[in-house]
Coordinates of C-alpha atoms and ligand atoms in Angstrom, one line a residue:
X1 CA -29.0 4.5 -91.8
X2 CA -28.7 7.2 -94.4
X3 CA -27.2 9.6 -92.0
X4 CA -24.1 7.4 -91.6
X5 CA -21.3 9.2 -93.5
X6 CA -19.3 6.2 -94.8
X7 CA -20.5 3.3 -96.9
X8 CA -17.7 1.2 -95.6
X9 CA -15.1 1.4 -92.9
X10 CA -12.1 -0.9 -93.0
X11 CA -11.2 -1.9 -89.4
X12 CA -7.6 -3.3 -89.4
X13 CA -6.5 -1.2 -92.3
X14 CA -2.8 -1.7 -91.1
X15 CA -2.9 -5.5 -91.2
X16 CA -1.1 -7.4 -93.9
X17 CA -4.3 -8.1 -95.8
X18 CA -5.9 -4.8 -94.7
X19 CA -3.2 -2.8 -96.6
X20 CA -3.9 -4.7 -99.8
X21 CA -7.6 -4.2 -99.3
X22 CA -7.2 -0.4 -98.8
X23 CA -5.1 -0.2 -102.0
X24 CA -7.8 -2.2 -103.9
X25 CA -10.7 -0.1 -102.7
X26 CA -8.7 3.1 -103.6
X27 CA -7.9 1.7 -107.1
X28 CA -11.3 0.3 -107.7
X29 CA -13.7 3.0 -106.1
X30 CA -11.6 6.1 -105.5
X31 CA -12.2 7.7 -102.1
X32 CA -15.5 9.6 -101.9
X33 CA -16.5 8.8 -105.5
X34 CA -18.4 5.6 -106.2
X35 CA -18.2 4.5 -102.6
X36 CA -17.3 6.4 -99.5
X37 CA -14.9 4.5 -97.3
X38 CA -12.6 5.2 -94.4
X39 CA -9.7 3.4 -92.7
X40 CA -9.7 2.4 -89.0
X41 CA -7.3 0.7 -86.6
X42 CA -5.7 1.1 -83.2
X43 CA -2.6 3.1 -84.2
X44 CA -3.0 6.5 -85.8
X45 CA 0.7 6.7 -87.0
X46 CA 0.4 3.3 -88.7
X47 CA -2.9 4.4 -90.3
X48 CA -1.3 7.5 -91.5
X49 CA 1.5 5.5 -93.1
X50 CA -1.1 3.3 -94.9
X51 CA -2.8 6.4 -96.2
X52 CA 0.5 8.0 -97.3
X53 CA 1.3 4.9 -99.3
X54 CA -1.8 5.6 -101.5
X55 CA -0.2 8.7 -102.8
X56 CA -1.7 12.2 -103.0
X57 CA -5.3 11.2 -103.7
X58 CA -5.2 9.1 -100.6
X59 CA -5.1 12.3 -98.4
X60 CA -8.9 12.3 -98.6
X61 CA -9.2 8.9 -96.8
X62 CA -10.6 9.6 -93.3
X63 CA -8.8 7.8 -90.5
X64 CA -10.6 6.5 -87.4
X65 CA -8.8 5.3 -84.3
X66 CA -10.3 2.4 -82.3
X67 CA -8.9 -0.4 -80.3
X68 CA -10.6 -3.8 -80.7
X69 CA -11.5 -3.9 -77.0
X70 CA -12.7 -0.3 -76.7
X71 CA -16.5 -0.6 -77.0
X72 CA -17.3 3.2 -76.9
X73 CA -14.9 3.7 -79.8
X74 CA -16.2 0.8 -81.7
X75 CA -19.8 2.2 -81.2
X76 CA -18.8 5.5 -82.6
X77 CA -17.0 3.7 -85.5
X78 CA -20.2 1.7 -86.2
X79 CA -22.4 4.8 -86.1
X80 CA -20.3 6.3 -88.8
X81 CA -20.5 3.3 -91.2
X82 CA -23.2 1.3 -93.1
X83 CA -20.7 -1.6 -93.4
X84 CA -17.7 -2.4 -91.2
X85 CA -15.2 -4.8 -92.7
X86 CA -12.7 -6.2 -90.3
X87 CA -9.3 -7.8 -90.8
X88 CA -8.4 -7.7 -87.1
X89 CA -7.6 -11.3 -86.3
X90 CA -7.2 -13.8 -84.8
X91 CA -10.9 -13.0 -84.5
X92 CA -11.3 -15.4 -81.6
X93 CA -9.0 -13.1 -79.7
X94 CA -10.1 -9.7 -80.8
X95 CA -13.3 -9.9 -82.8
X96 CA -16.2 -10.4 -80.4
X97 CA -16.7 -6.7 -79.2
X98 CA -17.0 -5.5 -82.8
X99 CA -19.5 -8.2 -83.7
X100 CA -21.5 -7.4 -80.5
X101 CA -21.6 -3.6 -81.3
X102 CA -22.6 -4.3 -85.0
X103 CA -25.4 -6.5 -83.8
X104 CA -26.5 -3.9 -81.3
X105 CA -26.3 -0.9 -83.7
X106 CA -27.7 -2.6 -86.8
X107 CA -24.4 -2.2 -88.6
X108 CA -23.6 -4.6 -91.5
X109 CA -20.4 -6.5 -91.1
X110 CA -18.1 -8.8 -93.0
X111 CA -14.7 -10.4 -92.3
X112 CA -12.1 -13.0 -93.1
X113 CA -12.5 -15.4 -90.2
X114 CA -12.3 -19.1 -90.8
X115 CA -12.4 -19.8 -87.0
X116 CA -15.4 -22.2 -86.8
X117 CA -15.5 -22.4 -83.0
X118 CA -15.7 -18.6 -82.9
X119 CA -18.3 -18.2 -85.5
X120 CA -20.4 -20.8 -83.7
X121 CA -20.1 -18.7 -80.5
X122 CA -21.0 -15.5 -82.3
X123 CA -24.1 -17.0 -83.9
X124 CA -25.2 -18.4 -80.6
X125 CA -24.7 -15.2 -78.7
X126 CA -25.7 -12.5 -81.2
X127 CA -28.0 -13.9 -83.9
X128 CA -31.2 -12.8 -82.2
X129 CA -29.8 -9.3 -81.6
X130 CA -28.7 -9.0 -85.3
X131 CA -32.1 -10.2 -86.5
X132 CA -33.8 -7.6 -84.2
X133 CA -31.5 -4.7 -85.2
X134 CA -31.2 -5.6 -88.9
X135 CA -27.4 -6.1 -88.9
X136 CA -26.2 -8.5 -91.6
X137 CA -23.1 -10.3 -90.3
X138 CA -21.2 -12.1 -93.1
X139 CA -18.0 -14.1 -92.0
X140 CA -15.8 -16.0 -94.4
X141 CA -15.5 -13.4 -97.1
X142 CA -12.0 -14.4 -98.3
X143 CA -10.5 -17.5 -99.9
X144 CA -12.2 -19.4 -97.2
X145 CA -14.9 -19.6 -98.1
X146 CA -16.1 -17.5 -101.1
X147 CA -14.7 -19.7 -103.9
X148 CA -16.1 -22.9 -102.3
X149 CA -19.5 -21.4 -101.1
X150 CA -20.1 -19.6 -104.4
X151 CA -18.7 -22.4 -106.5
X152 CA -21.3 -24.7 -105.0
X153 CA -24.0 -22.1 -105.6
X154 CA -22.8 -21.8 -109.2
X155 CA -22.9 -25.6 -109.7
X156 CA -26.4 -25.8 -108.2
X157 CA -27.8 -23.0 -110.2
X158 CA -26.6 -24.7 -113.4
X159 CA -27.9 -28.1 -112.2
X160 CA -31.3 -26.6 -111.6
X161 CA -31.3 -25.0 -115.0
X162 CA -30.0 -28.1 -116.9
X163 CA -31.6 -30.9 -115.0
X164 CA -34.4 -29.3 -113.0
X165 CA -32.8 -30.7 -109.7
X166 CA -29.9 -29.8 -107.4
X167 CA -26.8 -32.0 -107.1
X168 CA -27.1 -34.2 -104.0
X169 CA -23.3 -34.6 -104.0
X170 CA -20.7 -32.0 -104.8
X171 CA -17.0 -32.5 -104.6
X172 CA -14.5 -29.6 -104.7
X173 CA -10.9 -30.5 -105.6
X174 CA -8.0 -28.1 -105.5
X175 CA -6.1 -28.5 -108.8
X176 CA -3.5 -25.8 -108.1
X177 CA -2.8 -23.1 -105.5
X178 CA 0.1 -20.8 -105.6
X179 CA 0.7 -18.6 -102.6
X180 CA 1.8 -18.7 -99.0
X181 CA 0.5 -17.9 -95.5
X182 CA 0.7 -14.6 -93.6
X183 CA 1.5 -14.3 -90.0
X184 CA -2.1 -13.3 -89.2
X185 CA -3.4 -16.6 -90.7
X186 CA -0.8 -18.7 -89.0
X187 CA -1.7 -17.0 -85.7
X188 CA -5.4 -17.8 -86.2
X189 CA -4.7 -21.4 -87.0
X190 CA -2.4 -21.9 -84.1
X191 CA -5.0 -20.1 -81.8
X192 CA -7.6 -22.8 -82.8
X193 CA -5.1 -25.5 -81.8
X194 CA -4.6 -23.7 -78.5
X195 CA -8.3 -23.4 -77.8
X196 CA -8.7 -27.2 -78.5
X197 CA -5.9 -28.0 -76.1
X198 CA -7.6 -25.9 -73.4
X199 CA -11.0 -27.2 -74.1
X200 CA -11.0 -30.8 -75.6
X201 CA -14.8 -30.7 -76.1
X202 CA -14.2 -28.3 -79.0
X203 CA -12.6 -31.1 -81.0
X204 CA -16.0 -32.7 -81.3
X205 CA -17.6 -29.4 -82.3
X206 CA -14.9 -28.8 -85.0
X207 CA -15.3 -32.3 -86.3
X208 CA -19.1 -31.7 -86.9
X209 CA -19.8 -30.9 -90.6
X210 CA -23.0 -29.1 -89.3
X211 CA -21.2 -27.1 -86.6
X212 CA -22.5 -23.7 -87.7
X213 CA -25.9 -24.8 -89.0
X214 CA -29.0 -23.5 -87.1
X215 CA -30.1 -25.9 -84.5
X216 CA -32.9 -28.3 -85.6
X217 CA -32.2 -27.5 -89.2
X218 CA -30.7 -29.6 -91.9
X219 CA -31.1 -33.3 -91.7
X220 CA -27.8 -35.0 -90.8
X221 CA -26.3 -37.3 -93.3
X222 CA -22.9 -38.9 -93.2
X223 CA -20.4 -36.7 -95.0
X224 CA -17.3 -37.9 -97.0
X225 CA -14.0 -36.6 -95.5
X226 CA -10.7 -37.2 -97.3
X227 CA -8.4 -37.9 -94.2
X228 CA -5.4 -39.3 -96.0
X229 CA -4.5 -40.4 -99.5
X230 CA -7.4 -41.7 -101.6
X231 CA -8.1 -42.5 -105.2
X232 CA -11.0 -40.4 -106.6
X233 CA -12.7 -42.0 -109.6
X234 CA -14.7 -38.9 -110.5
X235 CA -11.4 -37.1 -111.1
X236 CA -9.4 -40.2 -112.1
X237 CA -6.6 -39.0 -109.8
X238 CA -5.3 -39.3 -106.2
X239 CA -6.4 -36.8 -103.6
X240 CA -5.1 -35.6 -100.3
X241 CA -6.7 -33.7 -97.4
X242 CA -7.2 -29.9 -97.9
X243 CA -6.4 -27.8 -94.9
X244 CA -9.4 -25.4 -95.4
X245 CA -12.0 -28.1 -96.0
X246 CA -12.8 -28.1 -92.2
X247 CA -13.9 -24.5 -92.7
X248 CA -15.4 -24.4 -96.2
X249 CA -17.6 -27.5 -95.8
X250 CA -19.2 -26.0 -92.7
X251 CA -20.0 -22.8 -94.4
X252 CA -21.5 -24.6 -97.4
X253 CA -23.8 -26.6 -95.1
X254 CA -24.9 -23.5 -93.4
X255 CA -25.7 -22.0 -96.8
X256 CA -27.9 -25.0 -97.6
X257 CA -29.6 -24.6 -94.2
X258 CA -30.2 -20.9 -94.7
X259 CA -31.6 -21.5 -98.1
X260 CA -34.1 -24.0 -96.7
X261 CA -32.3 -27.1 -98.1
X262 CA -32.1 -25.7 -101.6
X263 CA -29.3 -28.3 -102.3
X264 CA -31.5 -31.1 -100.9
X265 CA -32.0 -32.3 -97.3
X266 CA -29.4 -35.1 -97.8
X267 CA -26.8 -32.9 -99.6
X268 CA -23.2 -34.1 -99.4
X269 CA -20.1 -31.9 -99.9
X270 CA -16.4 -32.5 -99.4
X271 CA -13.1 -31.0 -100.4
X272 CA -9.6 -32.3 -101.1
X273 CA -6.5 -31.6 -103.1
X274 CA -5.7 -33.3 -106.4
X275 CA -2.2 -34.8 -106.5
X276 CA -2.1 -36.5 -109.9
X277 CA -2.3 -40.0 -111.3
X278 CA -0.3 -43.2 -110.9
X279 CA 2.3 -44.0 -108.3
X280 CA 3.5 -40.4 -108.2
X281 CA 0.0 -39.1 -107.5
X282 CA -0.4 -41.7 -104.7
X283 CA 2.9 -40.9 -103.1
X284 CA 2.3 -37.1 -103.2
X285 CA -1.1 -37.7 -101.7
X286 CA 0.4 -39.8 -98.9
X287 CA 3.2 -37.2 -98.3
X288 CA 0.7 -34.4 -98.2
X289 CA -1.7 -36.2 -95.8
X290 CA 1.3 -37.1 -93.5
X291 CA 2.7 -33.6 -93.7
X292 CA -0.7 -32.0 -92.7
X293 CA -1.1 -34.5 -89.9
X294 CA 2.4 -33.8 -88.5
X295 CA 1.8 -30.1 -88.5
X296 CA -1.5 -30.4 -86.6
X297 CA 0.2 -32.6 -84.0
X298 CA 3.2 -30.3 -83.7
X299 CA 0.9 -27.2 -83.4
X300 CA -1.0 -28.8 -80.5
X301 CA 2.1 -29.5 -78.4
X302 CA 2.7 -26.2 -76.5
X303 CA 6.5 -25.9 -76.6
X304 CA 6.7 -27.1 -80.3
X305 CA 4.0 -24.6 -81.2
X306 CA 6.0 -21.8 -79.5
X307 CA 9.2 -22.8 -81.4
X308 CA 7.3 -22.9 -84.7
X309 CA 5.8 -19.4 -84.0
X310 CA 9.2 -18.1 -83.0
X311 CA 11.6 -19.6 -85.5
X312 CA 9.7 -21.1 -88.5
X313 CA 6.4 -19.5 -89.3
X314 CA 5.7 -15.9 -90.4
X315 CA 5.0 -13.4 -87.6
X316 CA 1.8 -11.3 -87.5
X317 CA 2.2 -8.5 -90.1
X318 CA 4.4 -10.6 -92.4
X319 CA 3.2 -12.3 -95.7
X320 CA 4.0 -12.9 -99.4
X321 CA 5.7 -10.2 -101.4
X322 CA 3.8 -8.2 -103.9
X323 CA 5.6 -10.2 -106.7
X324 CA 4.6 -13.5 -105.1
X325 CA 1.0 -12.3 -104.8
X326 CA 1.0 -11.4 -108.5
X327 CA 2.5 -14.7 -109.5
X328 CA 0.0 -16.5 -107.3
X329 CA -3.4 -18.0 -108.3
X330 CA -5.8 -20.9 -107.7
X331 CA -7.8 -23.4 -109.8
X332 CA -10.6 -25.3 -108.0
X333 CA -12.6 -28.0 -109.7
X334 CA -16.2 -28.9 -108.9
X335 CA -18.0 -32.2 -109.7
X336 CA -21.7 -32.4 -108.9
X337 CA -24.1 -35.3 -109.3
X338 CA -27.8 -35.2 -109.1
X339 CA -29.9 -38.0 -107.5
X340 CA -30.7 -39.2 -111.1
X341 CA -27.0 -39.5 -111.9
X342 CA -26.6 -36.4 -114.1
X343 CA -23.2 -34.8 -113.7
X344 CA -22.0 -31.2 -113.9
X345 CA -18.4 -30.0 -113.8
X346 CA -17.2 -26.4 -113.1
X347 CA -14.0 -24.5 -112.4
X348 CA -13.4 -21.5 -110.2
X349 CA -10.1 -19.7 -110.7
X350 CA -8.3 -16.6 -109.2
X351 CA -5.6 -14.4 -110.6
X352 CA -3.7 -13.7 -107.5
X353 CA -2.4 -15.6 -104.5
X354 CA -5.4 -17.1 -102.7
X355 CA -4.7 -15.8 -99.2
X356 CA -3.9 -12.2 -99.8
X357 CA -4.1 -10.7 -103.4
X358 CA -7.3 -12.6 -104.2
X359 CA -8.7 -12.6 -100.6
X360 CA -8.5 -8.7 -100.4
X361 CA -10.3 -8.3 -103.7
X362 CA -13.1 -10.8 -102.7
X363 CA -13.4 -9.0 -99.3
X364 CA -13.6 -5.6 -101.0
X365 CA -16.3 -6.9 -103.3
X366 CA -18.2 -8.5 -100.5
X367 CA -18.3 -5.2 -98.6
X368 CA -19.3 -3.3 -101.7
X369 CA -22.0 -5.9 -102.3
X370 CA -23.3 -5.5 -98.7
X371 CA -23.3 -1.7 -99.0
X372 CA -24.8 -1.5 -102.5
X373 CA -26.6 -4.6 -103.7
X374 CA -28.6 -6.2 -100.8
X375 CA -31.1 -3.7 -99.5
X376 CA -32.0 -3.8 -95.8
X377 CA -35.6 -3.8 -96.8
X378 CA -35.1 -7.1 -98.8
X379 CA -32.6 -8.9 -96.7
X380 CA -33.1 -9.2 -93.0
X381 CA -30.6 -9.1 -90.2
X382 CA -28.7 -12.2 -88.9
X383 CA -25.7 -14.3 -89.6
X384 CA -25.5 -15.0 -93.3
X385 CA -23.0 -16.9 -95.5
X386 CA -21.5 -15.3 -98.6
X387 CA -23.5 -17.5 -101.0
X388 CA -26.8 -17.2 -99.0
X389 CA -26.7 -13.4 -98.9
X390 CA -24.9 -12.4 -102.1
X391 CA -25.6 -15.3 -104.6
X392 CA -25.1 -14.3 -108.2
X393 CA -24.5 -10.6 -107.4
X394 CA -21.2 -11.4 -106.0
X395 CA -20.3 -13.8 -108.8
X396 CA -20.9 -11.0 -111.3
X397 CA -18.7 -8.5 -109.2
X398 CA -15.9 -11.0 -108.8
X399 CA -15.8 -11.9 -112.5
X400 CA -15.9 -8.2 -113.5
X401 CA -13.6 -6.7 -110.9
X402 CA -11.7 -9.3 -108.9
X403 CA -10.0 -11.7 -111.4
X404 CA -12.1 -14.7 -110.2
X405 CA -13.8 -16.7 -112.9
X406 CA -16.7 -19.2 -112.6
X407 CA -16.9 -21.6 -115.6
X408 CA -18.8 -24.7 -116.6
X409 CA -16.6 -27.5 -118.0
X410 CA -17.4 -30.0 -120.7
X411 CA -15.4 -32.8 -119.0
Ligands
NAP501 N1 -10.2 -16.2 -95.0 C1 -9.1 -16.0 -95.5 O1 -9.0 -16.4 -96.7 C2 -8.0 -15.2 -94.9 C3 -6.9 -14.7 -95.7 C4 -6.0 -13.9 -95.1 C5 -6.1 -13.5 -93.8 N2 -7.1 -14.0 -93.0 C6 -7.4 -13.7 -91.7 O2 -7.4 -12.2 -91.6 C7 -6.8 -11.8 -90.4 C8 -5.8 -10.8 -90.6 O3 -4.7 -11.5 -91.2 P1 -3.3 -10.6 -91.5 O4 -2.2 -11.6 -91.9 O5 -3.6 -9.5 -92.4 O6 -3.0 -10.1 -90.0 P2 -1.9 -9.1 -89.4 O7 -1.0 -8.6 -90.5 O8 -1.3 -9.9 -88.3 O9 -2.8 -8.0 -88.8 C9 -3.6 -8.0 -87.6 C10 -4.3 -6.7 -87.5 O10 -5.0 -6.7 -86.3 C11 -4.7 -5.4 -85.7 N3 -4.9 -5.5 -84.2 C12 -4.4 -6.4 -83.4 N4 -4.8 -6.2 -82.1 C13 -5.7 -5.1 -82.2 C14 -6.4 -4.3 -81.2 N5 -6.3 -4.7 -79.9 N6 -7.2 -3.3 -81.7 C15 -7.2 -3.0 -83.0 N7 -6.5 -3.7 -83.9 C16 -5.7 -4.7 -83.5 C17 -3.3 -5.1 -86.0 O11 -3.1 -3.7 -85.8 P3 -1.6 -3.1 -85.8 O12 -1.2 -3.0 -87.2 O13 -1.8 -1.8 -85.1 O14 -0.7 -4.0 -85.0 C18 -3.4 -5.5 -87.5 O15 -4.0 -4.4 -88.2 C19 -6.3 -13.0 -89.6 O16 -7.3 -13.4 -88.7 C20 -6.3 -14.1 -90.7 O17 -6.5 -15.4 -90.2 C21 -8.1 -14.9 -93.6

């Protein structure tokens, strides 16, 4: 392992989020200073442009050319890196060869996927190989699902300290979120809808809160799911469905399973968006629920999906402007209750738009955590979740270097 020249290689350095990540790594770690990292992708001219944008100091960044389907090139890439961080998506279309090669070569890996059906396939196909080779594979290292997964970890740590027991029920409510989607994210979401259309059995898998839990693991209990407008007495407000909940809840349940039911065998977790109080809150919740439902229906009808892709939604490579990223942010509220009825409240906030500015910083710190904080001797290979592998270490990094704060609330 020690002979691998780079601590981290960013595969997909030319993607919308990859370019923000490269700038972040450069500003945060330099080039071959605190952390040795390199940039990889399929197009050398595009990689050169990304490197040039860093200014003179960026000339030291090594560039590696590899196509996502070229296994010999990916093998060479993996052999040059302790950690590969990938932003090449949709992962269900391009991601499998790299995961396979990482699992084969014992290379640690993290990414931004939120494609549950793909993660399930990867775990099923490559977990045994990753365990044998020592490769630690960590999906979901962006807005989905670090704030949710680590937010629950934070709540549970404090519940244990304060009450000597975990919260058997945790709710996450999105209080605010400023930011928009990039073309890559839209492409990933639409690809899930396409896969479901081609294989209706997937719908059942995607509806299962335990979809990516190890088989025979956690006890299955009925999970709450905000499917339309609802009044939430714990927050004294109306709530609407949250589009990322179908990803984040699955990741949080896998964390609980990997931690041997540390949150309890009948742990319940759900997510929704706060829309306010009174009639206005109720109407906003109903409109949000209806809007999300309409988008899902439209996206699953082939010709409508094509028209949305062509005329309405951002194309791959497009995303929010640097100004919009700076003005963005998120505020997530957590409410946990133990079996004895003790309550704990917490907040997780971010200082950039969730999908890109904040996501790139979270991904950069996840890669750095994998390279520097979780020794291979102590943490074995396999498919991990961010909270199960990083725990408090990444909370410290995110608070100190990524503008993400985790706080307990009095009320
Ligand atoms: N979890 C989260 O919170 C979160 C947030 C943001 C994004 N994401 C996900 O992250 C991924 C990237 O998003 P984005 O908006 O940055 O995407 P994007 O701008 O569309 O970029 C896609 C990247 O994939 C590369 N690529 C495509 N085909 C390739 C191939 N055959 N070989 C090598 N590279 C290939 C592209 O290279 P070229 O530049 O050469 O075309 C580009 O670098 C998406 O899957 C998105 O869903 C997740």
